[in-house]
mmCIF file of C-alpha atoms in Angstrom:
data_model
loop_
_atom_site.group_PDB
_atom_site.id
_atom_site.type_symbol
_atom_site.label_atom_id
_atom_site.label_comp_id
_atom_site.label_asym_id
_atom_site.label_seq_id
_atom_site.Cartn_x
_atom_site.Cartn_y
_atom_site.Cartn_z
ATOM 1 C CA MET W 1 49.821 -57.021 -48.968
ATOM 2 C CA HIS W 2 51.543 -56.146 -45.656
ATOM 3 C CA ARG W 3 53.736 -53.005 -45.617
ATOM 4 C CA PRO W 4 56.833 -52.598 -43.389
ATOM 5 C CA SER W 5 56.072 -50.641 -40.226
ATOM 6 C CA HIS W 6 58.439 -47.753 -41.026
ATOM 7 C CA ARG W 7 56.574 -47.102 -44.258
ATOM 8 C CA ILE W 8 53.252 -47.074 -42.415
ATOM 9 C CA ALA W 9 54.701 -44.468 -40.062
ATOM 10 C CA LEU W 10 55.824 -42.361 -43.016
ATOM 11 C CA LEU W 11 52.398 -42.536 -44.591
ATOM 12 C CA LEU W 12 50.639 -41.612 -41.322
ATOM 13 C CA LEU W 13 52.986 -38.656 -40.827
ATOM 14 C CA ALA W 14 52.434 -37.460 -44.389
ATOM 15 C CA GLY W 15 48.691 -37.868 -44.027
ATOM 16 C CA SER W 16 48.628 -35.741 -40.897
ATOM 17 C CA LEU W 17 50.624 -33.006 -42.627
ATOM 18 C CA GLN W 18 48.613 -33.131 -45.843
ATOM 19 C CA ALA W 19 45.108 -34.013 -44.683
ATOM 20 C CA CYS W 20 43.616 -31.102 -46.583
ATOM 21 C CA ALA W 21 46.175 -30.906 -49.383
ATOM 22 C CA THR W 22 44.096 -31.333 -52.510
ATOM 23 C CA GLY W 23 44.747 -27.879 -53.976
ATOM 24 C CA ASP W 24 43.873 -24.236 -53.455
ATOM 25 C CA THR W 25 40.270 -24.721 -54.492
ATOM 26 C CA ASP W 26 39.149 -21.726 -52.440
ATOM 27 C CA ASP W 27 41.135 -19.391 -54.672
ATOM 28 C CA PRO W 28 38.613 -17.757 -57.054
ATOM 29 C CA GLY W 29 41.366 -16.919 -59.531
ATOM 30 C CA ALA W 30 42.904 -20.385 -59.665
ATOM 31 C CA GLY W 31 43.447 -21.574 -63.213
ATOM 32 C CA GLN W 32 43.385 -18.098 -64.764
ATOM 33 C CA PRO W 33 46.478 -16.643 -66.449
ATOM 34 C CA ALA W 34 48.235 -13.858 -64.609
ATOM 35 C CA GLY W 35 46.760 -10.502 -65.556
ATOM 36 C CA ASP W 36 43.969 -11.990 -67.682
ATOM 37 C CA PRO W 37 40.852 -12.853 -65.638
ATOM 38 C CA SER W 38 38.833 -13.219 -68.857
ATOM 39 C CA ALA W 39 40.870 -16.216 -70.087
ATOM 40 C CA PRO W 40 38.611 -18.765 -71.817
ATOM 41 C CA LEU W 41 40.204 -21.873 -70.250
ATOM 42 C CA ARG W 42 40.538 -23.078 -66.692
ATOM 43 C CA PHE W 43 42.828 -25.826 -65.360
ATOM 44 C CA ASP W 44 42.209 -27.548 -62.029
ATOM 45 C CA VAL W 45 44.850 -29.898 -60.614
ATOM 46 C CA ALA W 46 43.973 -32.434 -57.894
ATOM 47 C CA PRO W 47 46.256 -35.199 -56.546
ATOM 48 C CA ARG W 48 44.545 -38.562 -56.123
ATOM 49 C CA GLN W 49 46.105 -39.012 -52.658
ATOM 50 C CA ALA W 50 47.407 -36.847 -49.834
ATOM 51 C CA ALA W 51 50.623 -38.908 -49.785
ATOM 52 C CA TYR W 52 52.462 -41.376 -52.020
ATOM 53 C CA LEU W 53 54.944 -44.079 -51.047
ATOM 54 C CA ALA W 54 58.061 -44.764 -53.113
ATOM 55 C CA ASP W 55 56.510 -47.627 -55.090
ATOM 56 C CA GLU W 56 53.259 -45.806 -55.934
ATOM 57 C CA PRO W 57 52.523 -43.756 -59.069
ATOM 58 C CA VAL W 58 52.100 -40.069 -58.181
ATOM 59 C CA LEU W 59 48.731 -39.606 -59.863
ATOM 60 C CA VAL W 60 47.152 -36.199 -60.385
ATOM 61 C CA ASP W 61 43.930 -35.390 -62.220
ATOM 62 C CA VAL W 62 43.786 -32.295 -64.415
ATOM 63 C CA THR W 63 40.398 -30.933 -65.462
ATOM 64 C CA ILE W 64 40.342 -28.497 -68.407
ATOM 65 C CA THR W 65 37.185 -26.393 -68.703
ATOM 66 C CA ASN W 66 36.217 -24.165 -71.611
ATOM 67 C CA THR W 67 34.668 -21.208 -69.772
ATOM 68 C CA SER W 68 34.078 -19.207 -72.949
ATOM 69 C CA ALA W 69 30.932 -18.924 -75.051
ATOM 70 C CA GLY W 70 32.640 -20.466 -78.086
ATOM 71 C CA ASP W 71 34.145 -23.819 -78.988
ATOM 72 C CA ALA W 72 37.926 -24.258 -78.699
ATOM 73 C CA ARG W 73 40.581 -26.350 -80.435
ATOM 74 C CA LEU W 74 43.407 -27.423 -78.117
ATOM 75 C CA LEU W 75 46.771 -28.623 -79.403
ATOM 76 C CA ALA W 76 46.952 -32.257 -78.302
ATOM 77 C CA TRP W 77 50.610 -32.392 -77.301
ATOM 78 C CA MET W 78 50.197 -29.317 -75.070
ATOM 79 C CA LEU W 79 47.592 -31.122 -72.959
ATOM 80 C CA PRO W 80 48.350 -33.248 -69.895
ATOM 81 C CA ASP W 81 47.956 -36.955 -70.585
ATOM 82 C CA ALA W 82 49.178 -40.352 -69.443
ATOM 83 C CA ASP W 83 51.944 -39.973 -72.050
ATOM 84 C CA LEU W 84 53.044 -36.447 -71.118
ATOM 85 C CA GLU W 85 54.853 -34.841 -74.070
ATOM 86 C CA GLU W 86 55.774 -31.407 -72.694
ATOM 87 C CA PRO W 87 57.018 -30.110 -69.290
ATOM 88 C CA LEU W 88 53.613 -28.640 -68.452
ATOM 89 C CA PHE W 89 53.921 -28.838 -64.673
ATOM 90 C CA GLU W 90 55.929 -26.741 -62.259
ATOM 91 C CA VAL W 91 56.687 -29.216 -59.482
ATOM 92 C CA THR W 92 58.538 -27.795 -56.488
ATOM 93 C CA GLN W 93 59.751 -29.330 -53.259
ATOM 94 C CA GLY W 94 61.129 -27.132 -50.484
ATOM 95 C CA GLY W 95 61.381 -24.277 -52.969
ATOM 96 C CA GLN W 96 63.457 -26.378 -55.378
ATOM 97 C CA ARG W 97 62.100 -27.195 -58.840
ATOM 98 C CA ALA W 98 61.872 -30.865 -59.767
ATOM 99 C CA ALA W 99 63.510 -31.459 -63.146
ATOM 100 C CA PHE W 100 61.456 -32.696 -66.094
ATOM 101 C CA VAL W 101 62.973 -36.014 -67.207
ATOM 102 C CA GLY W 102 60.432 -36.889 -69.913
ATOM 103 C CA PRO W 103 61.027 -36.978 -73.672
ATOM 104 C CA HIS W 104 61.879 -34.000 -75.909
ATOM 105 C CA TYR W 105 60.357 -34.243 -79.394
ATOM 106 C CA LYS W 106 61.014 -32.735 -82.809
ATOM 107 C CA ARG W 107 57.628 -32.314 -84.479
ATOM 108 C CA ALA W 108 56.309 -31.586 -87.944
ATOM 109 C CA HIS W 109 53.882 -28.759 -88.763
ATOM 110 C CA THR W 110 50.492 -29.014 -87.100
ATOM 111 C CA GLU W 111 47.500 -30.503 -88.916
ATOM 112 C CA ALA W 112 43.794 -30.683 -88.101
ATOM 113 C CA ALA W 113 44.230 -34.113 -86.508
ATOM 114 C CA ASP W 114 46.642 -32.630 -83.950
ATOM 115 C CA PHE W 115 43.850 -30.727 -82.164
ATOM 116 C CA VAL W 116 41.331 -31.776 -79.517
ATOM 117 C CA PRO W 117 37.907 -30.036 -79.709
ATOM 118 C CA LEU W 118 36.389 -28.669 -76.500
ATOM 119 C CA ALA W 119 32.870 -27.270 -76.720
ATOM 120 C CA ALA W 120 31.779 -24.135 -74.867
ATOM 121 C CA GLY W 121 31.144 -24.970 -71.221
ATOM 122 C CA ALA W 122 32.547 -28.487 -71.559
ATOM 123 C CA SER W 123 35.324 -30.106 -69.535
ATOM 124 C CA ILE W 124 37.775 -32.949 -70.019
ATOM 125 C CA THR W 125 39.809 -34.672 -67.316
ATOM 126 C CA ARG W 126 43.223 -36.217 -67.848
ATOM 127 C CA GLN W 127 45.404 -38.184 -65.432
ATOM 128 C CA VAL W 128 49.209 -37.946 -65.214
ATOM 129 C CA ASP W 129 51.741 -39.973 -63.220
ATOM 130 C CA LEU W 130 54.239 -37.275 -62.280
ATOM 131 C CA ALA W 131 56.797 -39.868 -61.161
ATOM 132 C CA ARG W 132 57.247 -40.940 -64.797
ATOM 133 C CA PHE W 133 58.216 -37.459 -65.967
ATOM 134 C CA TYR W 134 59.745 -35.545 -63.049
ATOM 135 C CA ASP W 135 62.664 -36.163 -60.711
ATOM 136 C CA LEU W 136 60.881 -37.014 -57.456
ATOM 137 C CA SER W 137 63.888 -38.642 -55.828
ATOM 138 C CA ARG W 138 63.628 -36.555 -52.642
ATOM 139 C CA THR W 139 61.120 -37.141 -49.840
ATOM 140 C CA GLY W 140 58.836 -34.326 -48.761
ATOM 141 C CA ASP W 141 55.937 -32.022 -49.596
ATOM 142 C CA LEU W 142 55.261 -31.197 -53.233
ATOM 143 C CA GLU W 143 53.600 -28.149 -54.773
ATOM 144 C CA ILE W 144 52.174 -28.780 -58.240
ATOM 145 C CA GLN W 145 50.971 -26.206 -60.746
ATOM 146 C CA LEU W 146 50.215 -26.609 -64.438
ATOM 147 C CA VAL W 147 51.496 -23.709 -66.550
ATOM 148 C CA VAL W 148 50.996 -23.545 -70.323
ATOM 149 C CA GLY W 149 51.332 -20.768 -72.856
ATOM 150 C CA ALA W 150 47.892 -19.761 -74.125
ATOM 151 C CA ARG W 151 49.044 -19.434 -77.737
ATOM 152 C CA GLU W 152 50.914 -22.743 -77.553
ATOM 153 C CA LEU W 153 47.780 -24.538 -76.403
ATOM 154 C CA VAL W 154 45.320 -22.612 -78.598
ATOM 155 C CA PRO W 155 47.353 -21.377 -81.608
ATOM 156 C CA ASP W 156 44.297 -19.832 -83.292
ATOM 157 C CA GLY W 157 43.042 -18.149 -80.104
ATOM 158 C CA ALA W 158 43.358 -14.503 -79.143
ATOM 159 C CA SER W 159 44.732 -14.903 -75.598
ATOM 160 C CA ALA W 160 48.420 -14.481 -74.789
ATOM 161 C CA GLY W 161 50.428 -15.059 -71.651
ATOM 162 C CA ALA W 162 50.358 -18.200 -69.525
ATOM 163 C CA ILE W 163 47.384 -20.141 -68.226
ATOM 164 C CA ARG W 164 48.034 -21.292 -64.657
ATOM 165 C CA SER W 165 46.152 -23.843 -62.628
ATOM 166 C CA ASN W 166 45.569 -23.809 -58.903
ATOM 167 C CA THR W 167 48.553 -24.891 -56.780
ATOM 168 C CA ALA W 168 47.926 -28.428 -55.529
ATOM 169 C CA ARG W 169 49.844 -30.035 -52.691
ATOM 170 C CA THR W 170 50.749 -33.572 -51.738
ATOM 171 C CA TRP W 171 53.589 -35.520 -50.090
ATOM 172 C CA VAL W 172 55.893 -38.100 -51.656
ATOM 173 C CA GLU W 173 58.432 -40.577 -50.438
ATOM 174 C CA GLY W 174 61.491 -40.399 -52.716
ATOM 175 C CA HIS W 175 61.001 -42.262 -56.010
ATOM 176 C CA ALA W 176 63.643 -43.920 -58.168
ATOM 177 C CA GLN W 177 64.446 -42.170 -61.435
ATOM 178 C CA PRO W 178 62.280 -43.381 -64.364
ATOM 179 C CA ALA W 179 63.932 -46.324 -66.086
ATOM 180 C CA ALA W 180 65.216 -46.091 -69.645
ATOM 181 C CA GLU W 181 63.235 -47.733 -72.428
ATOM 182 C CA LEU W 182 64.757 -51.167 -73.037
ATOM 183 C CA ALA W 183 64.710 -53.108 -76.288
ATOM 184 C CA PRO W 184 67.092 -55.577 -78.007
ATOM 185 C CA VAL W 185 70.130 -53.843 -79.502
ATOM 186 C CA THR W 186 72.052 -54.722 -82.676
ATOM 187 C CA ILE W 187 75.613 -53.409 -82.905
ATOM 188 C CA ALA W 188 76.880 -52.551 -86.372
ATOM 189 C CA GLY W 189 80.293 -50.920 -86.323
ATOM 190 C CA PRO W 190 80.305 -47.658 -84.336
ATOM 191 C CA LEU W 191 76.474 -47.552 -84.174
ATOM 192 C CA SER W 192 73.910 -49.559 -82.278
ATOM 193 C CA PHE W 193 70.327 -50.103 -83.427
ATOM 194 C CA SER W 194 67.141 -51.059 -81.652
ATOM 195 C CA ARG W 195 63.882 -52.206 -83.307
ATOM 196 C CA CYS W 196 65.271 -51.326 -86.764
ATOM 197 C CA SER W 197 64.939 -53.311 -89.984
ATOM 198 C CA THR W 198 67.972 -53.856 -92.187
ATOM 199 C CA THR W 199 66.752 -51.127 -94.564
ATOM 200 C CA GLN W 200 66.206 -48.732 -91.667
ATOM 201 C CA MET W 201 69.693 -49.464 -90.347
ATOM 202 C CA ASP W 202 71.170 -48.542 -93.735
ATOM 203 C CA THR W 203 69.164 -45.292 -93.808
ATOM 204 C CA VAL W 204 70.136 -44.370 -90.255
ATOM 205 C CA THR W 205 73.805 -45.031 -91.002
ATOM 206 C CA GLN W 206 73.626 -42.538 -93.864
ATOM 207 C CA ALA W 207 71.784 -40.030 -91.651
ATOM 208 C CA VAL W 208 74.396 -40.295 -88.893
ATOM 209 C CA ALA W 209 77.149 -39.729 -91.463
ATOM 210 C CA ALA W 210 75.297 -36.604 -92.661
ATOM 211 C CA ALA W 211 74.849 -35.370 -89.078
ATOM 212 C CA ASN W 212 78.518 -36.005 -88.397
ATOM 213 C CA SER W 213 79.538 -34.009 -91.473
ATOM 214 C CA MET W 214 77.197 -31.093 -90.659
ATOM 215 C CA SER W 215 78.232 -30.890 -87.014
ATOM 216 C CA ASP W 216 81.919 -31.028 -87.954
ATOM 217 C CA GLY W 217 81.228 -28.240 -90.472
ATOM 218 C CA ALA W 218 79.588 -26.128 -87.767
ATOM 219 C CA VAL W 219 82.613 -26.619 -85.504
ATOM 220 C CA SER W 220 84.965 -25.525 -88.295
ATOM 221 C CA TYR W 221 82.807 -22.474 -89.028
ATOM 222 C CA LEU W 222 82.708 -21.398 -85.378
ATOM 223 C CA ALA W 223 86.462 -21.890 -85.053
ATOM 224 C CA GLY W 224 86.809 -18.798 -87.260
ATOM 225 C CA SER W 225 86.945 -15.208 -86.069
ATOM 226 C CA PRO W 226 83.791 -14.346 -84.075
ATOM 227 C CA SER W 227 81.665 -11.755 -85.878
ATOM 228 C CA ALA W 228 78.079 -10.855 -86.753
ATOM 229 C CA THR W 229 77.892 -13.132 -89.778
ATOM 230 C CA PRO W 230 74.546 -13.647 -91.541
ATOM 231 C CA ARG W 231 74.566 -17.333 -90.631
ATOM 232 C CA TYR W 232 75.125 -16.659 -86.934
ATOM 233 C CA THR W 233 72.681 -13.772 -86.552
ATOM 234 C CA THR W 234 69.920 -15.500 -88.553
ATOM 235 C CA TRP W 235 69.764 -18.424 -86.117
ATOM 236 C CA PHE W 236 71.224 -17.081 -82.869
ATOM 237 C CA GLY W 237 70.356 -13.386 -83.005
ATOM 238 C CA THR W 238 72.378 -10.339 -81.996
ATOM 239 C CA PHE W 239 76.081 -11.121 -82.074
ATOM 240 C CA SER W 240 78.115 -11.323 -78.895
ATOM 241 C CA THR W 241 81.435 -13.032 -78.252
ATOM 242 C CA GLY W 242 79.794 -14.886 -75.371
ATOM 243 C CA GLY W 243 77.015 -16.177 -77.602
ATOM 244 C CA TRP W 244 79.485 -17.252 -80.266
ATOM 245 C CA SER W 245 81.507 -19.089 -77.611
ATOM 246 C CA THR W 246 78.369 -20.842 -76.359
ATOM 247 C CA ALA W 247 77.431 -21.999 -79.871
ATOM 248 C CA ARG W 248 81.007 -23.185 -80.453
ATOM 249 C CA SER W 249 81.034 -25.236 -77.223
ATOM 250 C CA HIS W 250 77.635 -26.728 -78.047
ATOM 251 C CA PHE W 251 78.689 -27.903 -81.486
ATOM 252 C CA ALA W 252 82.032 -29.181 -80.193
ATOM 253 C CA ALA W 253 80.125 -31.440 -77.782
ATOM 254 C CA ILE W 254 77.600 -32.489 -80.454
ATOM 255 C CA ALA W 255 80.340 -33.321 -82.970
ATOM 256 C CA ASP W 256 82.330 -35.216 -80.343
ATOM 257 C CA ALA W 257 79.253 -37.279 -79.500
ATOM 258 C CA PHE W 258 78.776 -38.342 -83.126
ATOM 259 C CA ASP W 259 82.530 -38.958 -83.490
ATOM 260 C CA THR W 260 83.323 -40.848 -80.292
ATOM 261 C CA LYS W 261 80.260 -41.764 -78.190
ATOM 262 C CA PRO W 262 78.167 -44.959 -78.267
ATOM 263 C CA VAL W 263 75.182 -43.705 -80.257
ATOM 264 C CA THR W 264 72.083 -45.913 -80.394
ATOM 265 C CA VAL W 265 69.162 -45.239 -82.753
ATOM 266 C CA ASP W 266 65.797 -46.810 -81.954
ATOM 267 C CA CYS W 267 63.299 -47.160 -84.837
ATOM 268 C CA GLY W 268 60.264 -48.268 -82.827
ATOM 269 C CA CYS W 269 58.390 -44.935 -82.573
ATOM 270 C CA LYS W 270 55.240 -44.758 -84.712
ATOM 271 C CA LYS W 271 54.142 -41.242 -83.718
ATOM 272 C CA LYS W 272 53.789 -38.549 -86.375
ATOM 273 C CA TYR W 273 56.970 -36.818 -85.215
ATOM 274 C CA TYR W 274 60.560 -36.717 -86.418
ATOM 275 C CA ALA W 275 62.267 -38.043 -83.283
ATOM 276 C CA TYR W 276 62.711 -37.724 -79.541
ATOM 277 C CA VAL W 277 65.227 -38.274 -76.750
ATOM 278 C CA TYR W 278 65.375 -38.356 -72.988
ATOM 279 C CA PRO W 279 67.939 -35.633 -72.170
ATOM 280 C CA ASN W 280 69.310 -37.512 -69.163
ATOM 281 C CA GLN W 281 69.793 -40.751 -71.145
ATOM 282 C CA PRO W 282 72.593 -40.199 -73.696
ATOM 283 C CA TYR W 283 73.138 -41.193 -76.474
ATOM 284 C CA THR W 284 69.949 -42.971 -77.529
ATOM 285 C CA ILE W 285 67.819 -41.287 -80.201
ATOM 286 C CA TYR W 286 64.315 -42.536 -81.011
ATOM 287 C CA VAL W 287 63.314 -41.799 -84.611
ATOM 288 C CA CYS W 288 59.613 -41.606 -85.534
ATOM 289 C CA SER W 289 57.495 -41.837 -88.678
ATOM 290 C CA VAL W 290 58.202 -38.376 -90.182
ATOM 291 C CA PHE W 291 61.965 -39.026 -90.015
ATOM 292 C CA TRP W 292 61.789 -41.614 -92.790
ATOM 293 C CA SER W 293 60.261 -39.229 -95.348
ATOM 294 C CA ALA W 294 62.676 -36.360 -94.592
ATOM 295 C CA PRO W 295 65.533 -35.615 -97.040
ATOM 296 C CA LEU W 296 68.998 -36.792 -96.043
ATOM 297 C CA THR W 297 70.337 -33.215 -95.928
ATOM 298 C CA GLY W 298 68.827 -29.755 -96.276
ATOM 299 C CA THR W 299 66.050 -28.147 -94.234
ATOM 300 C CA ASP W 300 64.430 -30.453 -91.642
ATOM 301 C CA SER W 301 66.574 -33.319 -92.879
ATOM 302 C CA LYS W 302 67.394 -36.700 -91.399
ATOM 303 C CA GLY W 303 70.916 -35.550 -90.550
ATOM 304 C CA GLY W 304 69.637 -32.274 -89.113
ATOM 305 C CA THR W 305 67.050 -34.114 -87.017
ATOM 306 C CA LEU W 306 69.804 -36.165 -85.391
ATOM 307 C CA ILE W 307 71.709 -32.943 -84.591
ATOM 308 C CA HIS W 308 68.527 -31.455 -83.103
ATOM 309 C CA GLU W 309 68.114 -34.488 -80.858
ATOM 310 C CA MET W 310 71.794 -34.752 -79.935
ATOM 311 C CA SER W 311 71.696 -31.131 -78.767
ATOM 312 C CA HIS W 312 69.039 -32.024 -76.164
ATOM 313 C CA PHE W 313 71.280 -34.263 -74.086
ATOM 314 C CA ASN W 314 72.384 -32.727 -70.798
ATOM 315 C CA VAL W 315 75.967 -33.822 -71.538
ATOM 316 C CA THR W 316 76.075 -31.970 -74.893
ATOM 317 C CA ALA W 317 74.129 -28.695 -75.176
ATOM 318 C CA SER W 318 71.056 -29.348 -72.962
ATOM 319 C CA THR W 319 68.833 -27.438 -75.385
ATOM 320 C CA ASP W 320 65.096 -26.989 -75.074
ATOM 321 C CA ASP W 321 62.307 -26.530 -77.650
ATOM 322 C CA TRP W 322 61.340 -22.853 -77.632
ATOM 323 C CA ALA W 323 60.408 -22.697 -81.329
ATOM 324 C CA TYR W 324 59.783 -25.184 -84.144
ATOM 325 C CA GLY W 325 60.395 -24.490 -87.833
ATOM 326 C CA GLN W 326 62.625 -22.034 -89.676
ATOM 327 C CA SER W 327 60.215 -19.074 -89.501
ATOM 328 C CA ALA W 328 59.678 -19.406 -85.745
ATOM 329 C CA ALA W 329 63.395 -19.982 -85.139
ATOM 330 C CA LYS W 330 64.278 -16.795 -87.054
ATOM 331 C CA SER W 331 61.718 -14.837 -85.031
ATOM 332 C CA LEU W 332 63.133 -16.256 -81.809
ATOM 333 C CA ALA W 333 66.643 -15.135 -82.814
ATOM 334 C CA LEU W 334 65.340 -11.578 -83.259
ATOM 335 C CA SER W 335 63.282 -11.454 -80.064
ATOM 336 C CA ASP W 336 65.348 -13.543 -77.630
ATOM 337 C CA PRO W 337 68.941 -14.488 -78.596
ATOM 338 C CA SER W 338 69.537 -16.280 -75.294
ATOM 339 C CA ARG W 339 66.641 -18.643 -75.968
ATOM 340 C CA ALA W 340 67.778 -19.083 -79.560
ATOM 341 C CA LEU W 341 71.089 -20.380 -78.183
ATOM 342 C CA ASP W 342 69.021 -22.817 -76.093
ATOM 343 C CA ASN W 343 66.730 -23.904 -78.954
ATOM 344 C CA ALA W 344 67.271 -27.282 -80.624
ATOM 345 C CA ASP W 345 65.819 -26.301 -84.015
ATOM 346 C CA SER W 346 68.102 -23.235 -84.110
ATOM 347 C CA HIS W 347 71.093 -25.551 -83.786
ATOM 348 C CA GLU W 348 69.724 -27.828 -86.482
ATOM 349 C CA TYR W 349 69.154 -24.979 -88.956
ATOM 350 C CA PHE W 350 72.561 -23.460 -88.241
ATOM 351 C CA ALA W 351 74.169 -26.828 -89.003
ATOM 352 C CA GLU W 352 72.029 -27.556 -92.083
ATOM 353 C CA ASN W 353 72.695 -24.022 -93.395
ATOM 354 C CA THR W 354 69.976 -24.227 -96.064
ATOM 355 C CA PRO W 355 69.831 -21.965 -97.978
ATOM 356 C CA ALA W 356 73.532 -21.449 -97.505
ATOM 357 C CA GLN W 357 74.691 -18.284 -95.718
ATOM 358 C CA PRO W 358 78.245 -17.039 -95.183
#
C-alpha cells in the first residue's frame, strides 16, 4: 500500500528523533517501586515501533517478571492486556498527561479465578494498544510508564507502595478518539436498550426507577442543613461545607441525568462484573452478569449500580474507583475524604443508605 509523501516525511522525522527510544533499559532500578528495591515484581515496557502513524495501533509490550523466590498470584484486572481494564499507564506528551478513555467497571468481590499465577523467576508478556484507551489526539513524543499499586496487584502480598516500570519513549501522529461501541438500539419510552431481551428490558426499567428514586432522595437529603451527619461522615469522611456542597452538586447532576437525559442500557456484557461505562460517552451504561443477580434496592443493588456508573460520566460527577465494597469505602472515608468524594462506590452506598442512617 502506498502512503502519501507527507506521512512518509513525518515517519522519517519521528524515526530520526526516536531511533533509540525503546525505554530506559540501562536504568538498573527500572520497574522497582519507589523506595523499595526489594520489590518481588518487575515491569518492563517496550514500544513495538519508534513511531506510529495516525492509522496504526500504538502497540507496547509489557513483561512482568516475578523476581522473588516464591510464587505469586496477580489480580487479573490489574494486569495490562489487550482489553485494558484499569488506567495502569501514565502516558505523557510534552509534560501533559494523556487522559484514560477506557471503561470504568463496578466489580464483585474477588475469587480464586480472578488471579493469574506467576511462578518464581517466571515472566509473562502482554501487549496493549494504547490508542484504544488513552487520548492520543496530539502529535508528538510520548513517555510511557506503567504504575500499579503493589497491594492492588497482589492483595495477599506484603509489599506496599507503587510498582513502576521503566519509562519508554515513542512518537505518535495524532489519533482519532476511540469510537463508541455500536449495537442496535430499542427505544421504550424514556429509555433506550441495546442487546437486551424483553425480560431484561423490564428488569432494567425497574432498576432505573429505583436509581431515580435513590438519587432524588440523596438530593433531598443534601438540600438540608449541612452538618456532620452519620450518613455523610460514614461515606464521605470528615465534614466540611465544601465537601457537602460537592456531594450535593454530584447528586444533582446524577438525578438530572436519570430524570432528563437519554439513558441507554446495554445488556451485552458477559463479564463477571456488575457494569461499566466509558466516562466520556454519556449516558450509556453496560450491565454485566453480576447485575442480574443483585437485589433491586439495598447494598450493591441494581439501582445502586446504575448510580455508581452514572457518577463516572465526566458530565455528572466524574468519579473514579478508589475503593470497592462497603468496608473499603468506609476506610477510605476515614483516611482520605477527598478521594471518598471522588469514589463511585461511596456515592452508591450514600444513595442506597443501607442500613439506614440519619
